[in-house]
XYZ file of C-alpha atoms in Angstrom:
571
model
C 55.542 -213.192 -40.638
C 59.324 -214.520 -39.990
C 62.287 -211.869 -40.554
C 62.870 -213.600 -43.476
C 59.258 -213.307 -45.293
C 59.811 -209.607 -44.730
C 60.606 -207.269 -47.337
C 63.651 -206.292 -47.256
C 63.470 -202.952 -50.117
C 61.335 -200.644 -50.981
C 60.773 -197.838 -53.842
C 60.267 -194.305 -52.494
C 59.552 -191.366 -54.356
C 61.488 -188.456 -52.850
C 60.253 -184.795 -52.745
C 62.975 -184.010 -55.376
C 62.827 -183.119 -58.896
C 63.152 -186.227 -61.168
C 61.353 -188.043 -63.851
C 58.036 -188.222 -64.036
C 56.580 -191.981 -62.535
C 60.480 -192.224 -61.125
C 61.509 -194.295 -58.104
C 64.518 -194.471 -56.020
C 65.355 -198.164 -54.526
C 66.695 -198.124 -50.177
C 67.102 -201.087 -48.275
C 64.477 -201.609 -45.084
C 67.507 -201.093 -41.690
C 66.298 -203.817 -38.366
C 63.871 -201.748 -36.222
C 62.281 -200.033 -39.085
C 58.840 -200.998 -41.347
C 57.217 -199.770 -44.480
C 54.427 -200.108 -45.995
C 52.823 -198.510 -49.400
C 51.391 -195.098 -48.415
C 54.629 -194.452 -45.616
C 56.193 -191.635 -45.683
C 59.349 -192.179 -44.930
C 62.969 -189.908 -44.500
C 65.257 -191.175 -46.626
C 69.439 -189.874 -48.353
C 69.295 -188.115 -51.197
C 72.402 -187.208 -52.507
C 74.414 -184.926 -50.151
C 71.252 -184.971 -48.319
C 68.366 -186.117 -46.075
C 64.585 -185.592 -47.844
C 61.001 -187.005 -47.296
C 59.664 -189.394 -49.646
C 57.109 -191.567 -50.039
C 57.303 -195.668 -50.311
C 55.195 -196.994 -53.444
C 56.649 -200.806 -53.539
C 58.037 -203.213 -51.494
C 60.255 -206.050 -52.689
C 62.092 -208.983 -51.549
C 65.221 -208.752 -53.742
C 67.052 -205.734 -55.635
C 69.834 -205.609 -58.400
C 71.834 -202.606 -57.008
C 74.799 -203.544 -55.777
C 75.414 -200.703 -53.297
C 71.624 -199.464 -51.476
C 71.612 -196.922 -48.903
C 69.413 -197.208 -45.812
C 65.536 -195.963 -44.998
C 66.529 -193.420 -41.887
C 63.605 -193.107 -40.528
C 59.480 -193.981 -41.089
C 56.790 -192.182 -40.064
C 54.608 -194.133 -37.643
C 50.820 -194.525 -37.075
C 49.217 -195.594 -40.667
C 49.761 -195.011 -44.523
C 49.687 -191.263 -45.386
C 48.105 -192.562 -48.666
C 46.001 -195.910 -49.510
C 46.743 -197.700 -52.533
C 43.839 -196.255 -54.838
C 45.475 -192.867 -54.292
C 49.028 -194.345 -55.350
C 47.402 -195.352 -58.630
C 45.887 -192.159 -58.958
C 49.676 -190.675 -58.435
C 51.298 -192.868 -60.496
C 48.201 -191.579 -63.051
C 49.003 -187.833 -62.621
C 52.608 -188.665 -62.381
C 52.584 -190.160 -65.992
C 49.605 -187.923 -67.340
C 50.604 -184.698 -66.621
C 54.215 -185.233 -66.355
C 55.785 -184.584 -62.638
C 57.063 -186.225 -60.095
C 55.677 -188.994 -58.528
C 55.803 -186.845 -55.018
C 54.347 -184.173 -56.784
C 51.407 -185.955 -57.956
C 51.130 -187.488 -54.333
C 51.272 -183.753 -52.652
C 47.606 -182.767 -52.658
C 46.287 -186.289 -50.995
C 48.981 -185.668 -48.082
C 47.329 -184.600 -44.708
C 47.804 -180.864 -44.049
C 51.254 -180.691 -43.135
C 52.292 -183.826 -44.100
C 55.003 -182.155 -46.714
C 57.936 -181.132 -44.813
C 61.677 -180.266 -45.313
C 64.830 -181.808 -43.706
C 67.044 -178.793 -42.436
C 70.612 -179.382 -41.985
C 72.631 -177.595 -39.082
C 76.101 -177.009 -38.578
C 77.464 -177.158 -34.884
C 80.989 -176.822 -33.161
C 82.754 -180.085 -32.672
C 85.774 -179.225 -31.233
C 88.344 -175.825 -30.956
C 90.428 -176.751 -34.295
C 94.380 -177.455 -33.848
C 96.886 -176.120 -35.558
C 98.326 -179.658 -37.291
C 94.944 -179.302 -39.408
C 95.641 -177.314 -42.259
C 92.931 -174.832 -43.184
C 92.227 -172.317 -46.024
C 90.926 -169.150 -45.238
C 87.750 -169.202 -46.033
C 87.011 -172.375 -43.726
C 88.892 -170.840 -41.682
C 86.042 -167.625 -41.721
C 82.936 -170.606 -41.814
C 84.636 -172.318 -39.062
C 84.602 -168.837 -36.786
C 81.348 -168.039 -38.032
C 79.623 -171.260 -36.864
C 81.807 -170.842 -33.718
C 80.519 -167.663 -32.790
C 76.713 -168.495 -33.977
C 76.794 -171.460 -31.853
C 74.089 -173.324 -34.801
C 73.835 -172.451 -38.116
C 71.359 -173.574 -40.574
C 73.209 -175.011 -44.288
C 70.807 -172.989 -46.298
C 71.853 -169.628 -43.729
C 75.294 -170.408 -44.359
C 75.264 -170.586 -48.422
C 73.274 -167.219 -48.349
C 75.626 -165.265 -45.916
C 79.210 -166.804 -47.468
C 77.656 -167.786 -50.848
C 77.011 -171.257 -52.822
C 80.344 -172.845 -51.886
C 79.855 -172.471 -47.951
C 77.554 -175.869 -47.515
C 80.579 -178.002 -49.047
C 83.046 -175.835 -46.996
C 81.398 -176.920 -44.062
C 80.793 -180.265 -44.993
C 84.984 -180.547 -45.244
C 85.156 -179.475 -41.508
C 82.479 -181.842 -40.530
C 84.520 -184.514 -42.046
C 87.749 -183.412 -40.424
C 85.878 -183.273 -37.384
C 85.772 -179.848 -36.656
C 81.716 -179.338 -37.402
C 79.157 -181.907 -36.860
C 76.120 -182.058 -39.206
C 72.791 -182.637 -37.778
C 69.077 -182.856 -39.714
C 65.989 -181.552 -38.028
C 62.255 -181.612 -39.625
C 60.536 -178.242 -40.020
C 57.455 -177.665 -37.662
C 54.329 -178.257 -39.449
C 52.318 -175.331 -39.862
C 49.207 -176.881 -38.380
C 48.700 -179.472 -35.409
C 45.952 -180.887 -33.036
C 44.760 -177.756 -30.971
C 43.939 -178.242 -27.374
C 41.820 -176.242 -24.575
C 42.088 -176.577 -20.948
C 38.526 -177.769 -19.511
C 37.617 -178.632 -15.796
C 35.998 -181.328 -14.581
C 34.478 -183.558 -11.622
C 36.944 -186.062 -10.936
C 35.899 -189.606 -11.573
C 33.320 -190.989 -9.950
C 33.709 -188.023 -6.972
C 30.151 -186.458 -7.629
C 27.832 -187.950 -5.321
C 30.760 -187.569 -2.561
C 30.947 -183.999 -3.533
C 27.348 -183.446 -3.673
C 27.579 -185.173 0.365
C 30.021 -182.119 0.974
C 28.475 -179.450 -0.601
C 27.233 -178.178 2.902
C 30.943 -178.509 4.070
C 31.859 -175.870 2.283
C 31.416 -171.944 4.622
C 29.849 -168.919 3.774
C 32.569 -167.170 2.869
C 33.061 -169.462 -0.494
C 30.233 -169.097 -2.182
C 31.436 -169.174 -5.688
C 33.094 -172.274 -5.183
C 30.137 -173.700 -3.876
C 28.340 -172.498 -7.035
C 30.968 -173.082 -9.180
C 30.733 -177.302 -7.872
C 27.032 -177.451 -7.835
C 26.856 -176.180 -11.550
C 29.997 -178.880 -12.955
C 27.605 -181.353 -11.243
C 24.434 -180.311 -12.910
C 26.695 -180.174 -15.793
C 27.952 -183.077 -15.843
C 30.518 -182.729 -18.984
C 33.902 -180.841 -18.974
C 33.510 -176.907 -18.995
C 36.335 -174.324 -20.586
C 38.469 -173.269 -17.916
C 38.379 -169.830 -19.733
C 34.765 -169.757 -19.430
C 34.845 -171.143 -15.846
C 37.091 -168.299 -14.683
C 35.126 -165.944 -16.381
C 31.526 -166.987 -14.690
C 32.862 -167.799 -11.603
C 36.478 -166.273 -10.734
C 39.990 -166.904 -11.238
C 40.660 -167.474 -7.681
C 37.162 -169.898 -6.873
C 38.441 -172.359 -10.029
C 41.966 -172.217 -8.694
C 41.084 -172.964 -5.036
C 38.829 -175.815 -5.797
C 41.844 -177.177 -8.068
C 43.888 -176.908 -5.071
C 41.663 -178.640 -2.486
C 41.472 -181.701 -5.412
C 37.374 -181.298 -5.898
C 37.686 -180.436 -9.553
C 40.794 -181.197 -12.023
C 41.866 -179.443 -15.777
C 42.236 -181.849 -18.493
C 43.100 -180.671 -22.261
C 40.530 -182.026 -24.876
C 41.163 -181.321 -28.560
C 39.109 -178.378 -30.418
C 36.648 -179.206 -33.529
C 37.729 -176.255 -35.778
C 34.354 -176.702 -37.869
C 34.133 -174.311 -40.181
C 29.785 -174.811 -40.307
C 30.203 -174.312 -36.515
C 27.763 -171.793 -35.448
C 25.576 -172.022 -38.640
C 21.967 -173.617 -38.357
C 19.945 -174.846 -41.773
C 16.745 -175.907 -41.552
C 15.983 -179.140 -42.700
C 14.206 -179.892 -45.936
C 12.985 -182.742 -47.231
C 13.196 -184.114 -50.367
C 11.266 -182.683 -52.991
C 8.812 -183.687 -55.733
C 10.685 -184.341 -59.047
C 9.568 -183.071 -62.524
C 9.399 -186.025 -65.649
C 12.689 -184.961 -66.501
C 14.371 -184.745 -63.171
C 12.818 -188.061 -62.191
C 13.971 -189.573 -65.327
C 17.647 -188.414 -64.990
C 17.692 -189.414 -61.093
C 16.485 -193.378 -61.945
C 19.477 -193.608 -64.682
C 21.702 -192.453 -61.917
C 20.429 -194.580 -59.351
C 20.737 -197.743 -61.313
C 24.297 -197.122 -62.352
C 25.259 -196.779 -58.195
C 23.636 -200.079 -58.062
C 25.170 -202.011 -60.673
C 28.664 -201.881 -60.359
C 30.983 -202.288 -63.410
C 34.833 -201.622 -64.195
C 34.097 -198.698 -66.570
C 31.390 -196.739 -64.741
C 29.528 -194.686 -66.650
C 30.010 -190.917 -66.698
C 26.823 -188.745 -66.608
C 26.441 -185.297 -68.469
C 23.478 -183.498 -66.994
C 22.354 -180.079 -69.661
C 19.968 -178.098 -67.829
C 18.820 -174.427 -68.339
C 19.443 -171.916 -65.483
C 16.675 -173.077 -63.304
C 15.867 -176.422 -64.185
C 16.913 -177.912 -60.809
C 20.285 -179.994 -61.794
C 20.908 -179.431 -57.869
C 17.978 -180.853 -56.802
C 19.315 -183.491 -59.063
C 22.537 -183.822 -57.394
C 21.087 -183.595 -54.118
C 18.967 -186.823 -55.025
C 21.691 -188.388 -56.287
C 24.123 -188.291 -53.516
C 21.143 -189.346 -51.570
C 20.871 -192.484 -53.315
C 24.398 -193.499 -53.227
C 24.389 -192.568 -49.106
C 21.604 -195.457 -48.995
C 24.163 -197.579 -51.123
C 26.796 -197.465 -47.784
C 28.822 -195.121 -50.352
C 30.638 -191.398 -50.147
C 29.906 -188.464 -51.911
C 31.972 -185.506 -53.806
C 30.711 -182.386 -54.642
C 32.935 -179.878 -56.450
C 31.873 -176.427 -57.012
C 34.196 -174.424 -60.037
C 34.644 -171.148 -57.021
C 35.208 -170.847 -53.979
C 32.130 -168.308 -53.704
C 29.696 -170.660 -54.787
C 30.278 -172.608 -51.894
C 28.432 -171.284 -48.933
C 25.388 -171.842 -50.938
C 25.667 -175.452 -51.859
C 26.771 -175.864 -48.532
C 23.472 -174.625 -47.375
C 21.406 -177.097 -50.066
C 23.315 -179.941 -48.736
C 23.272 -179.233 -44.783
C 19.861 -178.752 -44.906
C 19.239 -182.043 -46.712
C 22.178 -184.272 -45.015
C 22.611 -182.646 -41.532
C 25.950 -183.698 -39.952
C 26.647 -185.365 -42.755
C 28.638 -182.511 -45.104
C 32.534 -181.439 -44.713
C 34.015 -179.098 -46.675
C 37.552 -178.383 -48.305
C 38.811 -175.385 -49.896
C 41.640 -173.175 -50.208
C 39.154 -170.510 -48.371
C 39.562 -172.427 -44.867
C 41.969 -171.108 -42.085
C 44.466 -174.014 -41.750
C 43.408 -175.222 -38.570
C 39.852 -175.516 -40.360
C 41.571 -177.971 -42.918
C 43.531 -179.896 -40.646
C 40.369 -180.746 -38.761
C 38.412 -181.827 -41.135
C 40.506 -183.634 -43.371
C 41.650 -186.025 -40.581
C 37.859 -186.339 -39.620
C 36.873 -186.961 -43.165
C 39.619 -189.609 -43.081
C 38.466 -191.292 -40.101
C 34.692 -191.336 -41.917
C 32.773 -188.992 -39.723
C 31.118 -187.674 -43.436
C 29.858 -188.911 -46.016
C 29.932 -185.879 -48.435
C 32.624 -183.709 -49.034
C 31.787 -180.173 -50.521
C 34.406 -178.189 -51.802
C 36.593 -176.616 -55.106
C 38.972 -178.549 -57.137
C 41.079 -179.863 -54.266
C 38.087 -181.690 -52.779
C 39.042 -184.300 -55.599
C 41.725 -185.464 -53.323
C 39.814 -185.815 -50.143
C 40.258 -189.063 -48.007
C 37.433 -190.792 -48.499
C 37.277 -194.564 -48.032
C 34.567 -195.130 -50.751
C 33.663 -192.854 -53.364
C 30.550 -194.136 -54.326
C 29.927 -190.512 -56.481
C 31.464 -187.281 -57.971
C 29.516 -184.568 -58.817
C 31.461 -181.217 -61.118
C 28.610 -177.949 -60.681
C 29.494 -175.594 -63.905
C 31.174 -178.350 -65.346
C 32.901 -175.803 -68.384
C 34.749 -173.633 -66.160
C 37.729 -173.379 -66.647
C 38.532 -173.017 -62.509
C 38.529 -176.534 -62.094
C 42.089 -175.966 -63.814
C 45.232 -175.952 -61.505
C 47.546 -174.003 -63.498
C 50.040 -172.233 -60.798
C 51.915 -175.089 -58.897
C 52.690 -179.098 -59.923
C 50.764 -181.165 -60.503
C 49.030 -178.685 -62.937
C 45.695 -181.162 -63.294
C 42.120 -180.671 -64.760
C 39.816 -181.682 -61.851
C 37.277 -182.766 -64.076
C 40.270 -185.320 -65.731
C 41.254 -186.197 -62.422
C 37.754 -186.905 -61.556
C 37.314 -189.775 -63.873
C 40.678 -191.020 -63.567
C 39.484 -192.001 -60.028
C 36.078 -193.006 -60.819
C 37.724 -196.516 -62.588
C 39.663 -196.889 -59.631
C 37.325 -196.413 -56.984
C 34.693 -197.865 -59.030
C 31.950 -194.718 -59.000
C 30.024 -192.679 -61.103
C 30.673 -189.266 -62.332
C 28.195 -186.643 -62.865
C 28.595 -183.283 -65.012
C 26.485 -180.357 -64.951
C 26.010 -177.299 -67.030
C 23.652 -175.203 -68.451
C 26.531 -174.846 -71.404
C 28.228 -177.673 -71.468
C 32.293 -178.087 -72.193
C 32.931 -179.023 -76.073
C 34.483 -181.828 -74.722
C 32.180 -183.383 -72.655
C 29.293 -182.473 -75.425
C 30.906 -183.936 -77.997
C 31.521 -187.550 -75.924
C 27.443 -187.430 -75.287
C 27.116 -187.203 -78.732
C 29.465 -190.073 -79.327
C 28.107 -192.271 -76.602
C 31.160 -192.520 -74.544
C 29.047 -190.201 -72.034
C 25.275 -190.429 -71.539
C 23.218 -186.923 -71.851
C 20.648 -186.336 -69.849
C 18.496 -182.812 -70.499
C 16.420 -180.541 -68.104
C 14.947 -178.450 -70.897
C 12.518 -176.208 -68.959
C 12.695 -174.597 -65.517
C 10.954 -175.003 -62.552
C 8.549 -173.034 -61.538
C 6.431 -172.860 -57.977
C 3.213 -173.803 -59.669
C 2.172 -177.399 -58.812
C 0.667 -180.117 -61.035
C -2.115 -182.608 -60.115
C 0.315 -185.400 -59.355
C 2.245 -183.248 -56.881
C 5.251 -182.475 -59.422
C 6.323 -178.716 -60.121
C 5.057 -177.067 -63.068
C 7.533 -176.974 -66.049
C 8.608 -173.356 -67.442
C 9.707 -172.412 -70.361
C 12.536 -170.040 -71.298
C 12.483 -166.514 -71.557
C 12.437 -165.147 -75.717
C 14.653 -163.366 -76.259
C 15.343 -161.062 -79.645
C 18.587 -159.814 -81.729
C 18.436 -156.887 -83.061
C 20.933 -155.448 -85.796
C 21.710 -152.128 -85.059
C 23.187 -151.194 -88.475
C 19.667 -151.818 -89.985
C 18.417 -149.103 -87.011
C 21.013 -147.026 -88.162
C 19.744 -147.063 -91.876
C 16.421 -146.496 -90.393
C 17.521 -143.047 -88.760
C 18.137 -144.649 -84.926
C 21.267 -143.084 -83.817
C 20.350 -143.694 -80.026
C 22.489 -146.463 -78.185
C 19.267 -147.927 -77.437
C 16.932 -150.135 -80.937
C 13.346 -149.182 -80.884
C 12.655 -152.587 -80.046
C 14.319 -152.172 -76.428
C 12.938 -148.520 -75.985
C 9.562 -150.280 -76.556
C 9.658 -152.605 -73.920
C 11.012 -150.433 -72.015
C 8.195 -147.748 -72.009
C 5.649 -151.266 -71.980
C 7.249 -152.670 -68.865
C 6.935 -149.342 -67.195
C 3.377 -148.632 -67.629
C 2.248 -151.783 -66.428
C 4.001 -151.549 -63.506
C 6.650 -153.893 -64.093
C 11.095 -153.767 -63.682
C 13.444 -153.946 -66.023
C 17.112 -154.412 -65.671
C 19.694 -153.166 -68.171
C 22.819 -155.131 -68.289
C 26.113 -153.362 -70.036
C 29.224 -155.675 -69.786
C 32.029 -153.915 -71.452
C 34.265 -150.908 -70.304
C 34.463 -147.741 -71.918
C 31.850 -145.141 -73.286
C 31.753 -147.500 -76.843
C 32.790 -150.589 -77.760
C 33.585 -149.956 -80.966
C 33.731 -147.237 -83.921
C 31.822 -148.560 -86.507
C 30.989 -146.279 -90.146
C 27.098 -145.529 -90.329
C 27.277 -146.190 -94.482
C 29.005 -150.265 -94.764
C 28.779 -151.146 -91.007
C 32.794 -151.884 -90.211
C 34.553 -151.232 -87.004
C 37.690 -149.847 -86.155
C 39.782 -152.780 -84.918
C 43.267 -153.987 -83.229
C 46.306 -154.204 -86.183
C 47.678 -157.200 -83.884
C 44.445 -158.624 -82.159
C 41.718 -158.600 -84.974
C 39.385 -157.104 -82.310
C 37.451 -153.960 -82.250
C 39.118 -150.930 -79.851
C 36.866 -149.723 -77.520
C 36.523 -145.973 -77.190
C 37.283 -144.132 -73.716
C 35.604 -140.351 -73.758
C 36.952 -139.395 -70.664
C 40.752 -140.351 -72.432
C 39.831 -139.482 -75.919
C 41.423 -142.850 -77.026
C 40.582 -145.752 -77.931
C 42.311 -149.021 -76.940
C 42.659 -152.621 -77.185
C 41.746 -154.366 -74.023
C 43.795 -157.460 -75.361
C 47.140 -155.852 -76.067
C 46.907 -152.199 -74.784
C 46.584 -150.811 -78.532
C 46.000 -146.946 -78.323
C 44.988 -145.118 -81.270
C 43.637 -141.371 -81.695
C 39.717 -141.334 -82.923
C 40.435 -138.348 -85.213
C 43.441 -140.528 -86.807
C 41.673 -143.845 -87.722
């Protein structure tokens, strides 16, 4: 491509607060490319701030464009799906276009530009001065380098336009400077056999005396070896002064190799095969494999209802199987943090080497390695909470949402405030995959677009139980009963215990044959609620419309919506 076929503009969204889906036009400087996905360092006003480059373009109708300082190098920070997916949170949820670009940046890729204030030369006395430059101009003297933002906080919000005045006049000089990110490549020393050196060292093992044995040990194991060996460990096995000797004399060298912060390092699963499916499961599995197969522009989306038990993992787990064979990538989102170590350990023991995971939960070495690892494809399934939508995978081929109603999957603290589940089918059209929700109690949402079609419903009525049929399948189960019981009709019958007759039946049942029982009490309090033993009403909440809970050990009863306290003797 000729100079002139280049582009010569491009639209960057800056890490500023503007309009949502807004762009800021600079012109392209000699020496310096873009492309979509760039991050680049770019003016903003009075200063210097990161952005990222969405367009390029040939021609531009502003008059007067400032310059592109500076681009990142190495390749895009984002591919084009996830700039449509941007541009969608950008305009959905209304925030910036950087801010809807923030959570599919690497881990540190957001940074700030820090301006710094240094001495230019001793001021004369034909340059009139005020006083108070005349204190920011002895301050920055004495400090030597002073950070703007130090300055406004130490001579207050008129000192970074103070300075700026000197730097003009020449007195100050203004420099930028990117902050450290928190996170980078981490590196161990190793020693090693140098390059083709071990059957010359294994000729001179005899060369070395008696009186270095450890050296001779610690050469005759590297060889067995083979491979690179942690210094630290080296030192440790066979002395500080033996390694540093033999580094010395040239027969071994220390190179640095990067460290695999894994966060499954350490942890075995045993490997499981996959499993015999019941009617239902098989049934709900075939819908989902021909929908990976045949591609379309509107995929379809996939509710899966199934009973605590039923074996919507196994589900999943077959699934993301099936779209693996495809040549495709895989996201799993959990609604919690908590629940993750034990889908991890479904998954790992189905797909071994095959599962990454990404969560808030991770140290942030742990995240830098293995989002740059999922980037460069070394998964194929990415396990994690609501920020796993956003992992860098090349082909999404499938997106799975566990516990599809919670109401975790909601980021509500920091922009872009997003639904993953939204965001989830947002960039199933785009990538062109499948989405598929389960629940035992499905979102009102999501039931009522099953209902309408939009969604197809696919049930897992009964569990699963460990009894086997002929044809190899598990044995279907069906729910526990379960009974209401009104206890204002056991208080007309005389019961004034906590407990119906009905439960202290079972009770005494269960325990003569043998059998446990657990009782469940989710409330707090010694009551929750006063009600009158003639009509059946409660005492309630004069704001909330609730009943107040009694507390015997305050003698009070409360609201636990508002923090209502009333006396029992006055209601």
């Amino acid at each position: 491509m000729s100079d002139q076929d280049k582009p010569c503009f491009v639209e960057v969204a800056v890490d500023a607060p503007t309009a949502h889906g807004q762009t800021f036009s600079y012109s392209l400087p000699k020496g310096i490319t873009a492309t979509p996905g760039q991050l680049v360092i770019v003016p903003f006003g009075t200063r210097r701030t990161q952005g990222l480059v969405f367009d390029l373009s040939h021609h531009t109708q502003i008059e007067r464009i400032r310059p592109v300082i500076k681009a990142d190098e190495g390749s895009p920070a984002l591919t084009r799906v996830q700039l449509k997916l941007a541009r969608w949170i950008s305009d959905y949820y209304l925030c910036s276009l950087f801010e809807a670009a923030t959570p599919m940046l690497p881990p540190g890729g957001r940074f700030k530009i820090k301006a710094y204030f240094k001495v230019a030369s001793q001021p004369s006395n034909q340059i009139p001065l005020t006083t108070y430059q005349q204190d920011i101009l002895d301050f920055v003297i004495k400090s030597g380098t002073v950070e703007e933002e130090f300055l406004r906080k130490v001579w207050g919000k008129n000192a970074p336009s103070s300075a700026r005045h000197l730097e003009h006049l020449g007195l100050l000089t203004l420099n930028y400077a990117r902050s450290k990110p928190p996170q980078t490549i981490k590196y161990q020393d190793h020693i090693q056999i140098p390059a083709g050196s071990s059957s010359q060292i294994k000729r001179n093992l005899n060369c070395l005396t008696m009186r270095a044995p450890k050296q001779k040990m610690a050469l005759l194991y590297l060889v067995e070896l083979a491979s690179p060996m942690l210094l630290k460990e080296a030192r440790t096995k066979f002395g500080k002064s033996a390694i540093s000797a033999l580094v010395q004399k040239g027969r071994i060298e220390t190179i640095s190799l990067p460290v695999d912060r894994d966060p499954l390092a350490g942890r075995s699963f045993p490997i499981t095969k996959e499993v015999k499916l019941t009617p239902h499961q098989h049934h709900a599995t075939k819908l989902i494999e021909k929908a990976l197969i045949k591609k379309s522009r509107r995929p379809p989306i996939f509710l899966l209802e199934g009973v605590t038990g039923s074996g919507k993992t196994e589900v999943y787990l077959t699934a993301v199987q099936r779209c693996i064979q495809q040549g495709r990538q895989a996201i799993v989102m959990v609604p919690e943090i908590a629940l993750t170590p034990q889908t991890i350990e479904r998954f790992a023991s189905r797909f071994p080497g095959k599962v990454a995971v990404l969560h808030s939960g991770l140290t942030a070495g742990e995240r830098f390695d293995q989002w740059w690892k999922i980037q460069q494809g070394d998964y194929k399934i990415v396990i994690g909470s609501r920020s796993a939508i956003f992992a860098p995978l090349q082909d999404i081929g499938l997106i799975v949402l566990d516990e599809e109603h919670e109401w975790t999957y909601k980021q509500q603290d920091t922009n872009p405030r997003y639904h993953a589940r939204t965001v989830a089918l947002q960039l199933s059209i785009l990538e062109g995959g499948i989405v598929l929700l389960g629940s035992a109690s499905p979102d009102i949402q999501s039931y009522r677009r099953a209902l309408l079609g939009s969604v197809t419903l696919l049930r897992l009525p009964y569990r699963v139980s460990q009894e086997i049929r002929a044809d190899g399948s598990p044995q279907a189960r069906g729910l526990a009963p379960i009974q209401i019981v009104d206890m204002r009709q056991e208080l007309n019958a005389g019961n004034r215990h906590m407990f119906s007759r009905e439960l202290q039946s079972s009770l005494s049942r269960s325990i003569e044959d043998d059998n446990q029982a657990i009782l469940f009490l989710n409330r707090r309090g010694s009551s929750p609620y006063f009600q009158c033993r003639q009509c059946g009403s409660s005492v309630q909440c004069r704001r909330c419309d609730v009943s107040l809970t009694y507390h015997k050990d305050a003698r009070k009863m409360l609201c636990h919506y508002c923090g209502e306290q009333r006396s029992p003797s006055k209601s």
